[in-house]
Amino acid sequence: MGVGILRVFLTAAITLASTSAFASWQDRATLADMDRLDDLPQIRFLAVDQTHSGFGQGDVRAIDRVMKPESRTIPRRALLGTWKCRQIKLGGISSYMVYQDWFRCRIRRDRNGLVFEKLNGSQLMSGRLYEERGAWVYLGASWVKGEGRHSYSGRAPSLGGTVRSDDQIGLLTGIGNDHLRLEIPATQESLLDVVELTR
């Protein structure tokens, strides 16, 4: 990825991920998660940079297709429905891992707003989406198939108990027609977990 493209990309991301823009979810997110989202541009830069410095697994060309496009505003109505989705892990233990298999994800409406769900595969995830200036903040949790469904533990015990390592915070944006990118600063194996969604 060229330096000029990275500068444009990071500038757009900083605008979208500015903490001051996300007042609607701050009362639920832990302070550590707010810091992780605030650091997303730097985390992304380091994670993408590592993909060029070592060996990984999967189709490396997919990384540029997903990570290079600038974030686009995406309205609520365009999110709803079923999506094909796959995971990409950047940086950390290995330089990259692009999963070959596509799974089924869904974005649905309930009485409290929008919910994102990964519905099949060995690793599952679910959480709530909060609209902010055309981007969507994701607060959710992951779990392994066979476990009970997890939810974001939140800042207070009344919102789900103690803080857990499977809590997730991320930023969902459009990157093309029927093409989305959910970026989740990771806390375990990788620097950045990315979910690519397409129709």
mmCIF file of C-alpha atoms in Angstrom:
data_model
loop_
_atom_site.group_PDB
_atom_site.id
_atom_site.type_symbol
_atom_site.label_atom_id
_atom_site.label_comp_id
_atom_site.label_asym_id
_atom_site.label_seq_id
_atom_site.Cartn_x
_atom_site.Cartn_y
_atom_site.Cartn_z
ATOM 1 C CA MET A 1 0.000 0.000 0.000
ATOM 2 C CA GLY A 2 1.485 3.362 -1.006
ATOM 3 C CA VAL A 3 2.253 6.024 1.582
ATOM 4 C CA GLY A 4 -0.069 8.530 -0.080
ATOM 5 C CA ILE A 5 -2.995 6.101 -0.066
ATOM 6 C CA LEU A 6 -2.306 5.248 3.570
ATOM 7 C CA ARG A 7 -2.337 8.934 4.552
ATOM 8 C CA VAL A 8 -5.713 9.489 2.886
ATOM 9 C CA PHE A 9 -7.059 6.269 4.388
ATOM 10 C CA LEU A 10 -5.874 7.075 7.902
ATOM 11 C CA THR A 11 -7.172 10.649 7.749
ATOM 12 C CA ALA A 12 -10.650 9.354 6.855
ATOM 13 C CA ALA A 13 -10.485 6.757 9.599
ATOM 14 C CA ILE A 14 -9.447 9.300 12.207
ATOM 15 C CA THR A 15 -12.429 11.444 11.272
ATOM 16 C CA LEU A 16 -14.790 8.475 11.578
ATOM 17 C CA ALA A 17 -13.251 7.033 14.718
ATOM 18 C CA SER A 18 -12.879 10.218 16.728
ATOM 19 C CA THR A 19 -14.063 9.439 20.246
ATOM 20 C CA SER A 20 -15.975 12.708 20.480
ATOM 21 C CA ALA A 21 -18.275 11.505 17.683
ATOM 22 C CA PHE A 22 -19.516 8.448 19.552
ATOM 23 C CA ALA A 23 -21.466 9.809 22.513
ATOM 24 C CA SER A 24 -24.341 7.324 22.088
ATOM 25 C CA TRP A 25 -22.242 4.278 23.015
ATOM 26 C CA GLN A 26 -19.797 5.744 25.511
ATOM 27 C CA ASP A 27 -22.031 4.990 28.483
ATOM 28 C CA ARG A 28 -21.777 1.268 27.635
ATOM 29 C CA ALA A 29 -18.184 0.833 26.454
ATOM 30 C CA THR A 30 -15.363 0.163 28.880
ATOM 31 C CA LEU A 31 -12.598 2.750 29.060
ATOM 32 C CA ALA A 32 -10.128 0.206 27.645
ATOM 33 C CA ASP A 33 -12.385 -0.428 24.648
ATOM 34 C CA MET A 34 -12.844 3.279 24.010
ATOM 35 C CA ASP A 35 -9.065 3.606 23.949
ATOM 36 C CA ARG A 36 -8.802 0.705 21.489
ATOM 37 C CA LEU A 37 -11.284 2.314 19.119
ATOM 38 C CA ASP A 38 -9.564 5.673 19.464
ATOM 39 C CA ASP A 39 -6.288 3.947 18.509
ATOM 40 C CA LEU A 40 -7.815 2.179 15.485
ATOM 41 C CA PRO A 41 -5.952 4.240 12.837
ATOM 42 C CA GLN A 42 -2.581 3.429 14.406
ATOM 43 C CA ILE A 43 -3.513 -0.218 14.994
ATOM 44 C CA ARG A 44 -4.633 -0.512 11.362
ATOM 45 C CA PHE A 45 -1.414 1.019 10.098
ATOM 46 C CA LEU A 46 0.749 -1.392 12.126
ATOM 47 C CA ALA A 47 -1.392 -4.410 11.244
ATOM 48 C CA VAL A 48 -1.371 -3.723 7.503
ATOM 49 C CA ASP A 49 2.338 -2.939 7.594
ATOM 50 C CA GLN A 50 3.050 -6.336 9.132
ATOM 51 C CA THR A 51 1.380 -8.100 6.207
ATOM 52 C CA HIS A 52 4.308 -6.947 4.026
ATOM 53 C CA SER A 53 7.002 -8.103 6.416
ATOM 54 C CA GLY A 54 6.325 -11.812 6.794
ATOM 55 C CA PHE A 55 4.519 -14.901 5.608
ATOM 56 C CA GLY A 56 0.852 -15.494 6.170
ATOM 57 C CA GLN A 57 -1.948 -17.763 5.083
ATOM 58 C CA GLY A 58 -4.626 -17.269 2.468
ATOM 59 C CA ASP A 59 -5.079 -14.915 -0.453
ATOM 60 C CA VAL A 60 -2.945 -11.871 0.384
ATOM 61 C CA ARG A 61 -4.558 -9.947 -2.513
ATOM 62 C CA ALA A 62 -7.812 -9.836 -0.538
ATOM 63 C CA ILE A 63 -6.182 -7.607 2.071
ATOM 64 C CA ASP A 64 -5.732 -4.663 -0.306
ATOM 65 C CA ARG A 65 -9.248 -5.164 -1.703
ATOM 66 C CA VAL A 66 -10.688 -4.862 1.782
ATOM 67 C CA MET A 67 -8.307 -2.438 3.484
ATOM 68 C CA LYS A 68 -7.457 0.072 0.726
ATOM 69 C CA PRO A 69 -10.920 1.524 -0.031
ATOM 70 C CA GLU A 70 -11.812 4.670 1.842
ATOM 71 C CA SER A 71 -14.687 4.378 4.282
ATOM 72 C CA ARG A 72 -18.076 5.310 2.858
ATOM 73 C CA THR A 73 -21.225 6.447 4.572
ATOM 74 C CA ILE A 74 -23.800 3.686 4.651
ATOM 75 C CA PRO A 75 -27.444 4.265 5.610
ATOM 76 C CA ARG A 76 -29.349 2.008 7.982
ATOM 77 C CA ARG A 77 -31.621 0.557 5.301
ATOM 78 C CA ALA A 78 -28.643 -0.632 3.250
ATOM 79 C CA LEU A 79 -27.316 -2.684 6.167
ATOM 80 C CA LEU A 80 -30.366 -4.808 6.840
ATOM 81 C CA GLY A 81 -30.520 -8.418 5.725
ATOM 82 C CA THR A 82 -28.257 -11.399 5.213
ATOM 83 C CA TRP A 83 -24.627 -11.094 4.158
ATOM 84 C CA LYS A 84 -21.793 -13.406 3.176
ATOM 85 C CA CYS A 85 -18.897 -12.809 5.523
ATOM 86 C CA ARG A 86 -15.358 -13.977 6.141
ATOM 87 C CA GLN A 87 -12.637 -13.123 8.605
ATOM 88 C CA ILE A 88 -9.195 -11.656 8.041
ATOM 89 C CA LYS A 89 -6.615 -11.434 10.825
ATOM 90 C CA LEU A 90 -3.795 -8.915 10.449
ATOM 91 C CA GLY A 91 -0.569 -8.680 12.447
ATOM 92 C CA GLY A 92 0.270 -10.335 15.718
ATOM 93 C CA ILE A 93 1.276 -13.999 15.858
ATOM 94 C CA SER A 94 1.354 -14.277 12.056
ATOM 95 C CA SER A 95 1.562 -11.445 9.553
ATOM 96 C CA TYR A 96 -1.866 -12.249 8.127
ATOM 97 C CA MET A 97 -4.525 -14.913 7.797
ATOM 98 C CA VAL A 98 -7.251 -14.605 5.177
ATOM 99 C CA TYR A 99 -9.877 -17.267 5.772
ATOM 100 C CA GLN A 100 -11.044 -18.966 2.597
ATOM 101 C CA ASP A 101 -14.499 -19.980 3.817
ATOM 102 C CA TRP A 102 -17.427 -17.606 3.675
ATOM 103 C CA PHE A 103 -20.120 -17.777 6.327
ATOM 104 C CA ARG A 104 -23.527 -16.230 6.933
ATOM 105 C CA CYS A 105 -23.914 -12.954 8.782
ATOM 106 C CA ARG A 106 -27.023 -10.918 9.398
ATOM 107 C CA ILE A 107 -27.901 -7.375 10.369
ATOM 108 C CA ARG A 108 -31.382 -7.098 11.809
ATOM 109 C CA ARG A 109 -33.515 -4.556 13.567
ATOM 110 C CA ASP A 110 -34.951 -4.993 17.049
ATOM 111 C CA ARG A 111 -36.746 -2.568 19.353
ATOM 112 C CA ASN A 112 -33.446 -1.094 20.522
ATOM 113 C CA GLY A 113 -31.786 -0.609 17.133
ATOM 114 C CA LEU A 114 -29.567 -2.756 14.918
ATOM 115 C CA VAL A 115 -27.893 -6.060 15.764
ATOM 116 C CA PHE A 116 -24.992 -7.684 13.889
ATOM 117 C CA GLU A 117 -24.652 -11.489 14.036
ATOM 118 C CA LYS A 118 -22.268 -14.074 12.579
ATOM 119 C CA LEU A 119 -24.556 -17.066 12.358
ATOM 120 C CA ASN A 120 -22.381 -20.063 11.492
ATOM 121 C CA GLY A 121 -18.835 -21.366 11.568
ATOM 122 C CA SER A 122 -16.725 -22.392 14.548
ATOM 123 C CA GLN A 123 -16.285 -18.827 15.805
ATOM 124 C CA LEU A 124 -19.454 -16.816 16.348
ATOM 125 C CA MET A 125 -20.059 -13.210 17.294
ATOM 126 C CA SER A 126 -22.905 -10.817 17.903
ATOM 127 C CA GLY A 127 -23.356 -7.244 19.019
ATOM 128 C CA ARG A 128 -25.180 -3.969 18.706
ATOM 129 C CA LEU A 129 -24.495 -1.262 16.106
ATOM 130 C CA TYR A 130 -24.580 2.455 16.954
ATOM 131 C CA GLU A 131 -24.857 4.959 14.116
ATOM 132 C CA GLU A 132 -22.337 7.781 14.120
ATOM 133 C CA ARG A 133 -21.946 10.152 11.136
ATOM 134 C CA GLY A 134 -22.434 7.426 8.555
ATOM 135 C CA ALA A 135 -20.214 4.898 10.331
ATOM 136 C CA TRP A 136 -21.380 2.292 12.848
ATOM 137 C CA VAL A 137 -19.727 1.491 16.159
ATOM 138 C CA TYR A 138 -19.995 -2.199 17.052
ATOM 139 C CA LEU A 139 -20.131 -3.382 20.676
ATOM 140 C CA GLY A 140 -20.316 -7.151 20.890
ATOM 141 C CA ALA A 141 -18.702 -10.403 21.928
ATOM 142 C CA SER A 142 -17.340 -13.570 20.365
ATOM 143 C CA TRP A 143 -17.670 -17.189 21.411
ATOM 144 C CA VAL A 144 -16.892 -20.670 20.135
ATOM 145 C CA LYS A 145 -19.606 -22.889 18.666
ATOM 146 C CA GLY A 146 -21.056 -25.043 21.420
ATOM 147 C CA GLU A 147 -20.726 -22.386 24.083
ATOM 148 C CA GLY A 148 -23.653 -20.283 25.163
ATOM 149 C CA ARG A 149 -24.207 -16.983 23.407
ATOM 150 C CA HIS A 150 -22.028 -14.202 24.799
ATOM 151 C CA SER A 151 -22.866 -10.522 25.029
ATOM 152 C CA TYR A 152 -20.804 -7.410 25.577
ATOM 153 C CA SER A 153 -20.065 -7.174 29.295
ATOM 154 C CA GLY A 154 -20.155 -3.397 29.394
ATOM 155 C CA ARG A 155 -18.852 -0.951 31.945
ATOM 156 C CA ALA A 156 -21.239 -1.815 34.786
ATOM 157 C CA PRO A 157 -22.166 -5.236 36.255
ATOM 158 C CA SER A 158 -25.818 -4.559 35.418
ATOM 159 C CA LEU A 159 -24.845 -4.580 31.730
ATOM 160 C CA GLY A 160 -23.464 -8.108 31.687
ATOM 161 C CA GLY A 161 -21.146 -8.824 34.602
ATOM 162 C CA THR A 162 -17.381 -8.697 34.698
ATOM 163 C CA VAL A 163 -15.342 -7.561 31.714
ATOM 164 C CA ARG A 164 -14.383 -10.547 29.547
ATOM 165 C CA SER A 165 -11.582 -11.147 27.059
ATOM 166 C CA ASP A 166 -14.128 -11.926 24.320
ATOM 167 C CA ASP A 167 -15.613 -8.413 24.432
ATOM 168 C CA GLN A 168 -15.342 -6.663 21.068
ATOM 169 C CA ILE A 169 -15.463 -3.082 19.894
ATOM 170 C CA GLY A 170 -15.203 -2.153 16.240
ATOM 171 C CA LEU A 171 -16.073 0.149 13.383
ATOM 172 C CA LEU A 172 -18.352 -0.906 10.511
ATOM 173 C CA THR A 173 -18.143 1.108 7.286
ATOM 174 C CA GLY A 174 -19.025 0.758 3.634
ATOM 175 C CA ILE A 175 -16.220 0.113 1.147
ATOM 176 C CA GLY A 176 -18.256 -0.386 -2.041
ATOM 177 C CA ASN A 177 -21.634 -1.418 -3.375
ATOM 178 C CA ASP A 178 -22.942 -4.161 -1.039
ATOM 179 C CA HIS A 179 -19.463 -4.386 0.466
ATOM 180 C CA LEU A 180 -18.723 -3.667 4.140
ATOM 181 C CA ARG A 181 -15.713 -3.787 6.440
ATOM 182 C CA LEU A 182 -15.949 -4.390 10.191
ATOM 183 C CA GLU A 183 -12.629 -3.639 11.928
ATOM 184 C CA ILE A 184 -12.111 -4.956 15.447
ATOM 185 C CA PRO A 185 -8.891 -4.053 17.287
ATOM 186 C CA ALA A 186 -7.924 -7.435 18.699
ATOM 187 C CA THR A 187 -6.779 -8.366 22.195
ATOM 188 C CA GLN A 188 -5.496 -11.895 21.629
ATOM 189 C CA GLU A 189 -3.933 -13.522 18.520
ATOM 190 C CA SER A 190 -3.813 -10.614 16.062
ATOM 191 C CA LEU A 191 -3.552 -6.842 16.040
ATOM 192 C CA LEU A 192 -6.679 -6.318 13.948
ATOM 193 C CA ASP A 193 -9.559 -8.640 13.165
ATOM 194 C CA VAL A 194 -11.519 -7.718 10.052
ATOM 195 C CA VAL A 195 -14.867 -9.093 8.925
ATOM 196 C CA GLU A 196 -15.514 -8.591 5.198
ATOM 197 C CA LEU A 197 -19.194 -8.586 4.255
ATOM 198 C CA THR A 198 -20.684 -8.797 0.788
ATOM 199 C CA ARG A 199 -24.024 -9.694 -0.782
#
